PDB file of C-alpha atoms and ligand atoms in Angstrom:
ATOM      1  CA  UNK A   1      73.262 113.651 104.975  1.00 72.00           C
ATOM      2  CA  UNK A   2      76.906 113.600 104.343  1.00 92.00           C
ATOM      3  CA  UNK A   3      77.949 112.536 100.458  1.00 98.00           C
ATOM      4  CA  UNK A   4      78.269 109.097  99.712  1.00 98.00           C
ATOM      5  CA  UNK A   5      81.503 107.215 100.103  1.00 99.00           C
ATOM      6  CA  UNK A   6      83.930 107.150  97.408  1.00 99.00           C
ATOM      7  CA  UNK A   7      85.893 103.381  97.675  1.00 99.00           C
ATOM      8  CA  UNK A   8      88.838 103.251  95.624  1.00 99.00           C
ATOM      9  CA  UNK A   9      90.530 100.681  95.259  1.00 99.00           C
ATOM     10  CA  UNK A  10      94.069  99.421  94.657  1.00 99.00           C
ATOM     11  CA  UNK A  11      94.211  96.047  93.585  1.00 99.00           C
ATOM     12  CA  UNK A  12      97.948  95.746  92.795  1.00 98.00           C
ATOM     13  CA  UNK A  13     100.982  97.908  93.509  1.00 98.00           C
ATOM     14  CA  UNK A  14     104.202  97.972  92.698  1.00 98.00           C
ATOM     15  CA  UNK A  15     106.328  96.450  95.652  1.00 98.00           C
ATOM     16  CA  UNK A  16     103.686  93.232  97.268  1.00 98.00           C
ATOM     17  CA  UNK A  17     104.473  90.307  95.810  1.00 98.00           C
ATOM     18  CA  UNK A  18     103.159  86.648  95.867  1.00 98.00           C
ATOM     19  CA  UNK A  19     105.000  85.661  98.627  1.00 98.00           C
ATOM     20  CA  UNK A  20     103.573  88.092 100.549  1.00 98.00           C
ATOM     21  CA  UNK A  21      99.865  87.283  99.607  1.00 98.00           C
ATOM     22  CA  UNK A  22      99.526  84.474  96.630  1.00 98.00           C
ATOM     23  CA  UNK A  23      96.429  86.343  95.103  1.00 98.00           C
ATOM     24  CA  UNK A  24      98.642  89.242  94.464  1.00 98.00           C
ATOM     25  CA  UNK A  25      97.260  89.825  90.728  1.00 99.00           C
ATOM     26  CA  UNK A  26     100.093  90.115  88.195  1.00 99.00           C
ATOM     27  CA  UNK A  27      99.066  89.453  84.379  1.00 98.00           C
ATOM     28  CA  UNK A  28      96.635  92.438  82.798  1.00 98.00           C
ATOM     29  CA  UNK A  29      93.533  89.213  82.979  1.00 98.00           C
ATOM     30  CA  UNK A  30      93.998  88.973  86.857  1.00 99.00           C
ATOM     31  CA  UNK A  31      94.712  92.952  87.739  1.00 99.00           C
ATOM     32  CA  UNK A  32      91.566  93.808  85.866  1.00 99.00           C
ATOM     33  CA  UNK A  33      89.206  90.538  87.356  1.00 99.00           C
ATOM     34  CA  UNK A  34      90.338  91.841  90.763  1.00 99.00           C
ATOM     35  CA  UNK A  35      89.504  95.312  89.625  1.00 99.00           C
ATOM     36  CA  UNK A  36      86.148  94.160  88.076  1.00 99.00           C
ATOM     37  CA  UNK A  37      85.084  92.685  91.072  1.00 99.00           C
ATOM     38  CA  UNK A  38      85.908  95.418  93.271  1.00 99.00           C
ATOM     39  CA  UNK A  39      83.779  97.516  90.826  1.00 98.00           C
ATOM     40  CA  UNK A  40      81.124  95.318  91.145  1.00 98.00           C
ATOM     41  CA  UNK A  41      81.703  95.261  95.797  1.00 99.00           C
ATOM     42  CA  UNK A  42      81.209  99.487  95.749  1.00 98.00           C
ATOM     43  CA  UNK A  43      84.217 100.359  94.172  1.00 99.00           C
ATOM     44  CA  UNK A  44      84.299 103.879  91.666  1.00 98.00           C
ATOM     45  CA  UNK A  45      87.511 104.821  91.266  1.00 98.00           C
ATOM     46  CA  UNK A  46      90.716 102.132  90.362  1.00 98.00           C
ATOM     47  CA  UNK A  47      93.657 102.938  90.972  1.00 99.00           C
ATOM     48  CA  UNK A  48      95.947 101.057  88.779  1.00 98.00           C
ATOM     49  CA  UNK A  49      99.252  99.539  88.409  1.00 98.00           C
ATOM     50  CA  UNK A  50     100.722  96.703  86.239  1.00 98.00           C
ATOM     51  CA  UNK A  51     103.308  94.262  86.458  1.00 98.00           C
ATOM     52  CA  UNK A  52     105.302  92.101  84.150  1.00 98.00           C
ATOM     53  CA  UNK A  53     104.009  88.631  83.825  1.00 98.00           C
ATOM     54  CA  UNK A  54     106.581  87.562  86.452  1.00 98.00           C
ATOM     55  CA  UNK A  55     105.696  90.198  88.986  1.00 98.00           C
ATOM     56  CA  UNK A  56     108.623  92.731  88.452  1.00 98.00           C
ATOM     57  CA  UNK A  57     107.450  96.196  88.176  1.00 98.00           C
ATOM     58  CA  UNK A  58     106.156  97.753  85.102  1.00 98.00           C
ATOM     59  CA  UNK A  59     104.401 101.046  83.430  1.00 98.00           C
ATOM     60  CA  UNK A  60     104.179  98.991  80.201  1.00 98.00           C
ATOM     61  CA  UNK A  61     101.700 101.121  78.391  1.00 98.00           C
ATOM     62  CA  UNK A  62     100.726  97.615  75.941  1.00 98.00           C
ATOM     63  CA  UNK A  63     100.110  96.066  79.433  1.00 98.00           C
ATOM     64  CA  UNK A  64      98.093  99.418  80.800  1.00 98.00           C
ATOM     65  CA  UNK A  65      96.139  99.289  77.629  1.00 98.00           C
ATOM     66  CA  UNK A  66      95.024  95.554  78.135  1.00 98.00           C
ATOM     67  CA  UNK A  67      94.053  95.942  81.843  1.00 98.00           C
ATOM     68  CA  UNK A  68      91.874  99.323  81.383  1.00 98.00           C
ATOM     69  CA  UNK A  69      90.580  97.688  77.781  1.00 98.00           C
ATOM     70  CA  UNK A  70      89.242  94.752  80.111  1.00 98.00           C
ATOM     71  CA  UNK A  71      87.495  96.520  83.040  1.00 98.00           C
ATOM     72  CA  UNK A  72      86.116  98.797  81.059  1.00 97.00           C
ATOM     73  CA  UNK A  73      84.216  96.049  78.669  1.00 97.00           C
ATOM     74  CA  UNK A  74      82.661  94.822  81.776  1.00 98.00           C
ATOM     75  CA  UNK A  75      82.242  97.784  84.161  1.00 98.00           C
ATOM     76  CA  UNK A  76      82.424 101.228  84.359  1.00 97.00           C
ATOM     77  CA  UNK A  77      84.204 103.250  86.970  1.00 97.00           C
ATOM     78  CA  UNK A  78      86.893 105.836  87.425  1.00 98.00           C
ATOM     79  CA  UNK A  79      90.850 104.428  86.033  1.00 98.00           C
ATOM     80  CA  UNK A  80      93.477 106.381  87.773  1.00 98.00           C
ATOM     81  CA  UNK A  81      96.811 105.087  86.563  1.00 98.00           C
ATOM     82  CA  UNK A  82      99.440 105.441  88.606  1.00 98.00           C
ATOM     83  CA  UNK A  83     102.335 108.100  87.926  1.00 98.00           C
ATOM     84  CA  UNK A  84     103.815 107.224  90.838  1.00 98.00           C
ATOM     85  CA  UNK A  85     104.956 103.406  89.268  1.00 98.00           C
ATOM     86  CA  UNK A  86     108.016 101.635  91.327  1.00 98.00           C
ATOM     87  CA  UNK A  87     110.939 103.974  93.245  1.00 98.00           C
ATOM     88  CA  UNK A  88     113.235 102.138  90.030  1.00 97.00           C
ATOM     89  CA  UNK A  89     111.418 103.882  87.535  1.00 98.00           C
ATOM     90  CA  UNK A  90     112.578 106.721  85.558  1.00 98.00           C
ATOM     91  CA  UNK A  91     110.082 109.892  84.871  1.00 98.00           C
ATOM     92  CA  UNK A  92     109.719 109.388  81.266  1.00 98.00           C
ATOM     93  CA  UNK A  93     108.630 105.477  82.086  1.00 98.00           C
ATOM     94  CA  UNK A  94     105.855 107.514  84.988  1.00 98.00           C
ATOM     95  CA  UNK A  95     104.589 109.162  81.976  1.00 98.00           C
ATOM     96  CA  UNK A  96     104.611 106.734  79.372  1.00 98.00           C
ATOM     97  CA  UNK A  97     101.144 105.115  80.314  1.00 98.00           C
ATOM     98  CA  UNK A  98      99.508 108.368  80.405  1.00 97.00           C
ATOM     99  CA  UNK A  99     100.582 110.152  76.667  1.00 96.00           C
ATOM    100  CA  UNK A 100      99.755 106.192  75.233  1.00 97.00           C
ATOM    101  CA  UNK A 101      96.464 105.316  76.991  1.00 97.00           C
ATOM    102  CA  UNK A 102      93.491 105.922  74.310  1.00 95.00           C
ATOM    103  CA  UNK A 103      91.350 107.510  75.530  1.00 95.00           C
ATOM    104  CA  UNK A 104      93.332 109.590  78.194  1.00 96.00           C
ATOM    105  CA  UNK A 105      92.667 107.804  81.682  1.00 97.00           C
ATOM    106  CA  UNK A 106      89.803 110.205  83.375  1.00 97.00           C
ATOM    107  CA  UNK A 107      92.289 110.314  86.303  1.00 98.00           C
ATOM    108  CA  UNK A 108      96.199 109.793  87.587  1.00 98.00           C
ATOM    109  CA  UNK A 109      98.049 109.932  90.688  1.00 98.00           C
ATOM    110  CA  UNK A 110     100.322 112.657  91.328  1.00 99.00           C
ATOM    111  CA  UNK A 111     102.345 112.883  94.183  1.00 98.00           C
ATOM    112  CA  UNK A 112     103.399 115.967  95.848  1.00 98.00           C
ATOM    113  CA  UNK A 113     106.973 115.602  97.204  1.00 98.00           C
ATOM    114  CA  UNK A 114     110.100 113.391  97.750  1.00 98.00           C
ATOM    115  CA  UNK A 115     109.738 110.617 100.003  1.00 98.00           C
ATOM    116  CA  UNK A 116     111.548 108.048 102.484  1.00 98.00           C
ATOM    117  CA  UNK A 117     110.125 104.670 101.193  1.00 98.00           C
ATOM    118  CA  UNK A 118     110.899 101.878 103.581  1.00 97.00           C
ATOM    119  CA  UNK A 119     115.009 101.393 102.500  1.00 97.00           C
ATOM    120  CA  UNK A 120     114.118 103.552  99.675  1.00 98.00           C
ATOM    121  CA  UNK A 121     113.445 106.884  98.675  1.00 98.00           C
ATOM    122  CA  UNK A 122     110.295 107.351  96.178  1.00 98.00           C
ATOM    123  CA  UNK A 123     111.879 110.675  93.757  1.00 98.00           C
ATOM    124  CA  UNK A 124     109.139 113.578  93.380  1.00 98.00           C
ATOM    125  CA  UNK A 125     111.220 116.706  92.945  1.00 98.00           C
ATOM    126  CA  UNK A 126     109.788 119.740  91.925  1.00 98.00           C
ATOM    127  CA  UNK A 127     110.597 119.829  88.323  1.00 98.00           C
ATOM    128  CA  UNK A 128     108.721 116.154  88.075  1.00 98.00           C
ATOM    129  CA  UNK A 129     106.158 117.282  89.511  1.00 98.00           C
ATOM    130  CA  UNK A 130     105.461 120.419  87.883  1.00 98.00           C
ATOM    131  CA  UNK A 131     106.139 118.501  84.579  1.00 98.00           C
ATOM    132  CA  UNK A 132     103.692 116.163  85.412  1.00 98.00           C
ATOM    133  CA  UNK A 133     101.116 118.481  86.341  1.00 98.00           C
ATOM    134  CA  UNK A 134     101.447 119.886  82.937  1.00 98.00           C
ATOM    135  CA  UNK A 135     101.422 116.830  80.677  1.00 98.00           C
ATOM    136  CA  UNK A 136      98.269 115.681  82.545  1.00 98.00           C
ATOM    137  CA  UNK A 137      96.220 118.933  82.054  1.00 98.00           C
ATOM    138  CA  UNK A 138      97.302 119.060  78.421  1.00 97.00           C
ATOM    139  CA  UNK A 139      95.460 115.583  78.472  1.00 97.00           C
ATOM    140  CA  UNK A 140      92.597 116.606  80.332  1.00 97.00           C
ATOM    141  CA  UNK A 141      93.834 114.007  83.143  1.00 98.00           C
ATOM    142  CA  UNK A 142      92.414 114.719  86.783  1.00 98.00           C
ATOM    143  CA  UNK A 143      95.350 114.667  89.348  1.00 98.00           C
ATOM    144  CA  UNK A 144      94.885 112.323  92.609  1.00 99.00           C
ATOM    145  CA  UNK A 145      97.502 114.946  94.271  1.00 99.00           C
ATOM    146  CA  UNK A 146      99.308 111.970  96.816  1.00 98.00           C
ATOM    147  CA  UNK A 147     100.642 113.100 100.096  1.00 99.00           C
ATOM    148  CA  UNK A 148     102.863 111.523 101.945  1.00 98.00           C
ATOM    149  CA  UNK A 149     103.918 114.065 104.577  1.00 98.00           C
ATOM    150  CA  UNK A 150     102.302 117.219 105.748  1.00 98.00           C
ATOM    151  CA  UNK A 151     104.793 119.436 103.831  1.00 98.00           C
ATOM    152  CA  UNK A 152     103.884 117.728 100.933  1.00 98.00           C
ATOM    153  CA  UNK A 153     100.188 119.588 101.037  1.00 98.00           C
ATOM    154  CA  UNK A 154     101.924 123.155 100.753  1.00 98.00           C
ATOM    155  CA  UNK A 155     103.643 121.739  97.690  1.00 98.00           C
ATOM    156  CA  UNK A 156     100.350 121.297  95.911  1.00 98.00           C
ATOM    157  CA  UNK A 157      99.041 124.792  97.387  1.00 98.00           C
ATOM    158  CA  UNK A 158     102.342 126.788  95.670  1.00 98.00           C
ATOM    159  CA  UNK A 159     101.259 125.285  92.400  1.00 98.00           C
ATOM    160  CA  UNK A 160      97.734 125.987  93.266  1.00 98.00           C
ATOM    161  CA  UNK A 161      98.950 129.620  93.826  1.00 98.00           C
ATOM    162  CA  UNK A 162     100.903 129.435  90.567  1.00 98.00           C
ATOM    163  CA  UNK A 163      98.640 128.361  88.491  1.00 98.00           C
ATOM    164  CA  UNK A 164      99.969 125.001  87.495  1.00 98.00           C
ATOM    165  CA  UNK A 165      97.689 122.629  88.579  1.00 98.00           C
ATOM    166  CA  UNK A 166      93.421 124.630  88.446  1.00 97.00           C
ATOM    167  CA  UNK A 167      90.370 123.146  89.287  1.00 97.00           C
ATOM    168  CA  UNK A 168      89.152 120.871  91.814  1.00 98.00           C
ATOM    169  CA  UNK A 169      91.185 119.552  94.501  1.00 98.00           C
ATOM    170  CA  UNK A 170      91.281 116.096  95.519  1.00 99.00           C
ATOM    171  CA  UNK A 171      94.067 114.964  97.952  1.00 99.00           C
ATOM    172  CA  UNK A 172      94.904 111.191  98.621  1.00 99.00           C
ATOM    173  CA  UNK A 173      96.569 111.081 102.281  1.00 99.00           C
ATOM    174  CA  UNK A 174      98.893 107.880 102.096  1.00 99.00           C
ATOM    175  CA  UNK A 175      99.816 106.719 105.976  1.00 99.00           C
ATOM    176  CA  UNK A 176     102.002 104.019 107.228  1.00 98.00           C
ATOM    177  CA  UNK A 177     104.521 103.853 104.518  1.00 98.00           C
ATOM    178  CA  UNK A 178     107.662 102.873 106.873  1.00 97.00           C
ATOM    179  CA  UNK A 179     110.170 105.162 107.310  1.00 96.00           C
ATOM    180  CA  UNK A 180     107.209 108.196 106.163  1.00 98.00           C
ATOM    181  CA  UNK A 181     103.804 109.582 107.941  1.00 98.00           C
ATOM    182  CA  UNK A 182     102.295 107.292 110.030  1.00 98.00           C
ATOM    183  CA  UNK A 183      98.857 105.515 109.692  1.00 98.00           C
ATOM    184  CA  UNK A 184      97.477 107.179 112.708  1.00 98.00           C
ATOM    185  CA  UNK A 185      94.092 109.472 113.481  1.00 98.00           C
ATOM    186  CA  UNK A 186      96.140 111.939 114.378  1.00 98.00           C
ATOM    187  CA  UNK A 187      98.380 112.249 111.375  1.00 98.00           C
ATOM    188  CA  UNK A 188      95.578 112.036 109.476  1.00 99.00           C
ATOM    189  CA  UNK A 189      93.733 114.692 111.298  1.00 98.00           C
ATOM    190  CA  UNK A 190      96.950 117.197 111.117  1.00 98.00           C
ATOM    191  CA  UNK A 191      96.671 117.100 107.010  1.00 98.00           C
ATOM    192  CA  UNK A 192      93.134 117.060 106.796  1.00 98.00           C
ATOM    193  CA  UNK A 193      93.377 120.760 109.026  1.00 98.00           C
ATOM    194  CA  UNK A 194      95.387 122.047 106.276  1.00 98.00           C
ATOM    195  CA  UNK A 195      93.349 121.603 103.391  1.00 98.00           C
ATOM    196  CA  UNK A 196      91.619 124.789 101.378  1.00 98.00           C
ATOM    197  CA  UNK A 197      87.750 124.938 101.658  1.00 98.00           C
ATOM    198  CA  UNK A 198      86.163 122.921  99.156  1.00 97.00           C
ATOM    199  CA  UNK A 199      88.853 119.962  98.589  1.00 98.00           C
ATOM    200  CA  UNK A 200      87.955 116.554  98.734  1.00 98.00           C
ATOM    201  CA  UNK A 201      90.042 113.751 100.349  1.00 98.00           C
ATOM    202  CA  UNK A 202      90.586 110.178 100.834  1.00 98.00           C
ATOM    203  CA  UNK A 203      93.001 108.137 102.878  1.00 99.00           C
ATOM    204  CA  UNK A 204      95.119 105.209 101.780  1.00 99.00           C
ATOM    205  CA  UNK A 205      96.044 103.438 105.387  1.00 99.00           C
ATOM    206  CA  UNK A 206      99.271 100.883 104.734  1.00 98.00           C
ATOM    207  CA  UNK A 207      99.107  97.578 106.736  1.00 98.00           C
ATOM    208  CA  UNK A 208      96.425  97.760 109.721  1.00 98.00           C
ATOM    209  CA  UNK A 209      95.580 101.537 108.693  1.00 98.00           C
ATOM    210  CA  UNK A 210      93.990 100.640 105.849  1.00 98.00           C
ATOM    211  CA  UNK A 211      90.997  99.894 108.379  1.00 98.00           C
ATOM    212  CA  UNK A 212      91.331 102.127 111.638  1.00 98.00           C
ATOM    213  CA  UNK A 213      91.967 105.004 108.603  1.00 99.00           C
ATOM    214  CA  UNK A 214      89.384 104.445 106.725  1.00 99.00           C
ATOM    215  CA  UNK A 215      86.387 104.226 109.893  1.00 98.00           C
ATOM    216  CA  UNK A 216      87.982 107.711 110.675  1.00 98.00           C
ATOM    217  CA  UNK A 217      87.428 109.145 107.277  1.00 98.00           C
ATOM    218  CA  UNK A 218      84.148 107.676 106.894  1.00 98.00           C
ATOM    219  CA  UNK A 219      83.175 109.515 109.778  1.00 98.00           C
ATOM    220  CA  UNK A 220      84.685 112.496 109.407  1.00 98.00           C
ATOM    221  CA  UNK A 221      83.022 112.594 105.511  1.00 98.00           C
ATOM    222  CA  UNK A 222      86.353 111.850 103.546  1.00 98.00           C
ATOM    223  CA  UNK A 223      86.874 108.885 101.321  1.00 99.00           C
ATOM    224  CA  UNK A 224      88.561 105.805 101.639  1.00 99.00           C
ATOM    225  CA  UNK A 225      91.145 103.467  99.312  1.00 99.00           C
ATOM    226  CA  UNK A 226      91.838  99.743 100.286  1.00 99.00           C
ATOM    227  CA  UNK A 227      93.405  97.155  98.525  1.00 99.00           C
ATOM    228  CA  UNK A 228      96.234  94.988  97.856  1.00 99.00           C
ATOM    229  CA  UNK A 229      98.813  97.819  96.987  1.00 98.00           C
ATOM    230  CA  UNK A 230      98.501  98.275 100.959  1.00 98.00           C
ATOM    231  CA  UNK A 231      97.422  95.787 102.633  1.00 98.00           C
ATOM    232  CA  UNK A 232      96.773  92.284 101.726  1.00 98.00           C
ATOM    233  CA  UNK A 233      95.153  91.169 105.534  1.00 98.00           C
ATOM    234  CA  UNK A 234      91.658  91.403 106.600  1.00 98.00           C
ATOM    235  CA  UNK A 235      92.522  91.368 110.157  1.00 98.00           C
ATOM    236  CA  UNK A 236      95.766  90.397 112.232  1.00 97.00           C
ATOM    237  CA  UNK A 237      97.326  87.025 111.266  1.00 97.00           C
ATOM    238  CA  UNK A 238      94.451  86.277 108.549  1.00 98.00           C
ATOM    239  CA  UNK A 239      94.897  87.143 104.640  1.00 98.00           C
ATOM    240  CA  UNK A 240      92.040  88.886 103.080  1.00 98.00           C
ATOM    241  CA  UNK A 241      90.428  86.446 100.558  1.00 98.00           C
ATOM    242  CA  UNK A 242      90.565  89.201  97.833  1.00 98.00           C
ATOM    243  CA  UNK A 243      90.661  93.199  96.904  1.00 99.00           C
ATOM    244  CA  UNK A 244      86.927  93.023  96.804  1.00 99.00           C
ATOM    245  CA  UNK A 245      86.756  91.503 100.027  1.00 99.00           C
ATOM    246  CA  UNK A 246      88.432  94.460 101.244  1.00 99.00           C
ATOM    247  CA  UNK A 247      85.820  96.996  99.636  1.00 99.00           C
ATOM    248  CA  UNK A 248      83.084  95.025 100.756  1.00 99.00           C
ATOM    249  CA  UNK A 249      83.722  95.436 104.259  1.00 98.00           C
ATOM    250  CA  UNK A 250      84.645  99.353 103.632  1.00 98.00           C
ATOM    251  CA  UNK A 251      81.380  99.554 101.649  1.00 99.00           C
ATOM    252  CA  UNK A 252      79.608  98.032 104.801  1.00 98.00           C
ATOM    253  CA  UNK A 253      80.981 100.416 107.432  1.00 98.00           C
ATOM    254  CA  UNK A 254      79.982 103.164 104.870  1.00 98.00           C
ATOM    255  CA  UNK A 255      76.084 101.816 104.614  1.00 98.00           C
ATOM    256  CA  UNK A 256      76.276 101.571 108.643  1.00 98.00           C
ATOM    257  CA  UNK A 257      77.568 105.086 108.830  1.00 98.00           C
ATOM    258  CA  UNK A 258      74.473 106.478 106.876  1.00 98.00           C
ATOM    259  CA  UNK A 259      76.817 107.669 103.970  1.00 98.00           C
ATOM    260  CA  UNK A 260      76.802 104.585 101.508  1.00 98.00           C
ATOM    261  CA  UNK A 261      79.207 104.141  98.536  1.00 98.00           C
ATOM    262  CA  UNK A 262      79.025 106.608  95.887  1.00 98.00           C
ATOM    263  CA  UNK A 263      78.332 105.016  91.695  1.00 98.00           C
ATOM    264  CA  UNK A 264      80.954 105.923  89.711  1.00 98.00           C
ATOM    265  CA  UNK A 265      78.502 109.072  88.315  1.00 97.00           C
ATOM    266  CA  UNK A 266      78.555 110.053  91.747  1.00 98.00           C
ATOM    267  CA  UNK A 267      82.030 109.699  91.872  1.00 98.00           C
ATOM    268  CA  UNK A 268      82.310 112.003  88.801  1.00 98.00           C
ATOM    269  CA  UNK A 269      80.518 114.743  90.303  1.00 98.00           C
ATOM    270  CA  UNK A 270      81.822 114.631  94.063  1.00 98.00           C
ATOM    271  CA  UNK A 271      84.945 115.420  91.829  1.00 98.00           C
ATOM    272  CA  UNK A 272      84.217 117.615  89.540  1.00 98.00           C
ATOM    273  CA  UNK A 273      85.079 115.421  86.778  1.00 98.00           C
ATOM    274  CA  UNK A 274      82.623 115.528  83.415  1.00 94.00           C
ATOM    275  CA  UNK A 275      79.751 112.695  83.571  1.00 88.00           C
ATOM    276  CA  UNK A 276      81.185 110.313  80.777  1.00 70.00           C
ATOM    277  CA  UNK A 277      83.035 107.655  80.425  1.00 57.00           C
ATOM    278  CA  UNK A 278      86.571 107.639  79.067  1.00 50.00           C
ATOM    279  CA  UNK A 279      89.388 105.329  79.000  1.00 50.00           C
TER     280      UNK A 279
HETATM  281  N1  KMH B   1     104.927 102.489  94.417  1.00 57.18           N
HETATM  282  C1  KMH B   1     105.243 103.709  95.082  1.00 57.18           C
HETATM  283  C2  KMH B   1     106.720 103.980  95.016  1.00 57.18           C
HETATM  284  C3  KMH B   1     101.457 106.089  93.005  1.00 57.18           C
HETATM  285  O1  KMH B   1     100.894 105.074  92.631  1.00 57.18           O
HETATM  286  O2  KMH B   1     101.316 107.181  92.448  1.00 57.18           O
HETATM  287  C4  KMH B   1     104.537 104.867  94.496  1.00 57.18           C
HETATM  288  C5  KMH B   1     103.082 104.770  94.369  1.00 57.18           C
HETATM  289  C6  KMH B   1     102.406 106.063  94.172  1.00 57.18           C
HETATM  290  O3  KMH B   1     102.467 103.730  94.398  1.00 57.18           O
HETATM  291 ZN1   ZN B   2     100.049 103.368  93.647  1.00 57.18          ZN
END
C-alpha cells in the first residue's frame, strides 16, 4: 500500500486578503485557530505565514512566536515557517523568524530560484539561497525546497552536488502562480520526472489546481498542500467555508484512494525528520 498522505496546509499567505475571502485569518489568534483546526481535519505539516493586525505582510518574529506558541498548546504537527514571506521583503526580514523562533521550527520553506510573480518578481538568487540553506542547517531546520519552474529543481541538485543542502529531499511543486508554471498534470508530471530516487514531493495547486493537483498526486503517491495561501474556493463561484474545509475534502479523496492521511509521527518519518516535537 502506498504511504499515507501528507496534507499540509497553508492557512494564510502573504498576498490574499479579506476582500478576496473575509475568513482570510490575519491576527496570530485566527492564523493559529485556522491552523488548529486543520490539524485536527488531517493536517501534519503547517505551513505558516503572519500578517500585521491589519493584513499587510509581515515576518514579525513576536507575531511568529505567538501563532506557533498557540497551535502547539493545542495540537501537535509539523510548523514550517515560511522563508519565502512577501516579494517586499528583504532577506534579513526572510530570516528573522527562523534565528528568533525558540525552539527552531522543525521545518522552513526554501525556494529554489527567481521567479515571475503575477506583476511581480519573487527574488531567490543564488547567494540567498545558498545563505539560507546554511543558516537553516546550522539550526537543524528541514528545508521544504519550493519550485516554481522546472529549472528551479537543478538548482537544488547543484547544491545537492555541492554539499550545501544533505539529507533528505523533499520538494514542494508550486503551480498556477500567474505569470510562472502552470497548475497543470502535465507540468506537474515534467518536475516530478526529474527528481533523484528517494525524494519526496508534494504539490501546492494555485486557484482551481489546488484540487485537479492534488487528485493527481494522490494518485501518483506524492503529497498534497491546500489552503488559503492558494486558494480560498471550494469549487467555481463558491468560497470554501474554511482552511479545514479544504483538508477535509483532500483528506477524503486520500481515504478513497486507499492511502489515508499520514499523523504528524508519520509525517516525521516519511521525512526523515527526528520523532519529537519542537517548536
Ligand atoms: N509569498 C510568496 C512571494 C514561501 O512561503 O516560501 C512566497 C511564498 C513562498 O509564499
Ligand atoms: Zn508561503
Amino acid at each position: 500500500m502506498a504511504d499515507p498522505v501528507i496534507l499540509t496546509c497553508c492557512p494564510v499567505g502573504a498576498e490574499v486578503m479579506r476582500d478576496q475571502h473575509p475568513g482570510v485569518p490575519y491576527t496570530p489568534a485566527e492564523i493559529a485557530q485556522a491552523s488548529i483546526e486543520a490539524v485536527r481535519a488531517g493536517a501534519s505539516i503547517v505551513h505558516l505565514h503572519v500578517r500585521e493586525d491589519d493584513g499587510m505582510p509581515s515576518q514579525d518574529p513576536a507575531r511568529f512566536q505567538e501563532t506557533v506558541t498557540r497551535i502547539r498548546s493545542e495540537v501537535d504537527c509539523i510548523i514550517q515557517i515560511s522563508s519565502g514571506g512577501a516579494v517586499t521583503a528583504t532577506e534579513d526580514e526572510r530570516l528573522a523568524p527562523l534565528f528568533a523562533l525558540d525552539p527552531a521550527p522543525e521545518m522552513a520553506s526554501l525556494t529554489m530560484g527567481t521567479v515571475n510573480f503575477g506583476d511581480e518578481v519573487f527574488w531567490n538568487p543564488p547567494s540567498l539561497i545558498r545563505r539560507f540553506a546554511i543558516e537553516f542547517a546550522a539550526r537543524g531546520i528541514m528545508p521544504e525546497l519550493e519550485i516554481f519552474e522546472p529549472g528551479q529543481i537543478q538548482a537544488a541538485l547543484r547544491l545537492v552536488k555541492q554539499g550545501v543542502l544533505r539529507g533528505h529531499l523533499h520538494f514542494d511543486f508550486v503551480l498556477g502562480v500567474p505569470g510562472a508554471s502552470p497548475g497543470t498534470a502535465q507540468a506537474l508530471l515534467h518536475m516530478v520526472a526529474q527528481l533523484p530516487a528517494g525524494a519526496t514531493w508534494t504539490v501546492a495547486g494555485i486557484g482551481a489546481a489546488e484540487l485537479s493537483l492534488g487528485m493527481v498526486a494522490i494518485a501518483l503517491g506524492g503529497h498534497v498542500r491546500c489552503g488559503f495561501e492558494d486558494n480560498v474556493y471550494y469549487r467555481k463561484g463558491e468560497q470554501a467555508l474554511s482552511n479545514a474545509q479544504l483538508v477535509e475534502r483532500m483528506a477524503r479523496l486520500a481515504d478513497e484512494s486507499n492511502r489515508g492521511v499520514a499523523t504528524p509521527d508519520q509525517a516525521r518519518a516519511l521525512l526523515h525528520l527526528p520523532p519529537r516535537v519542537r517548536g
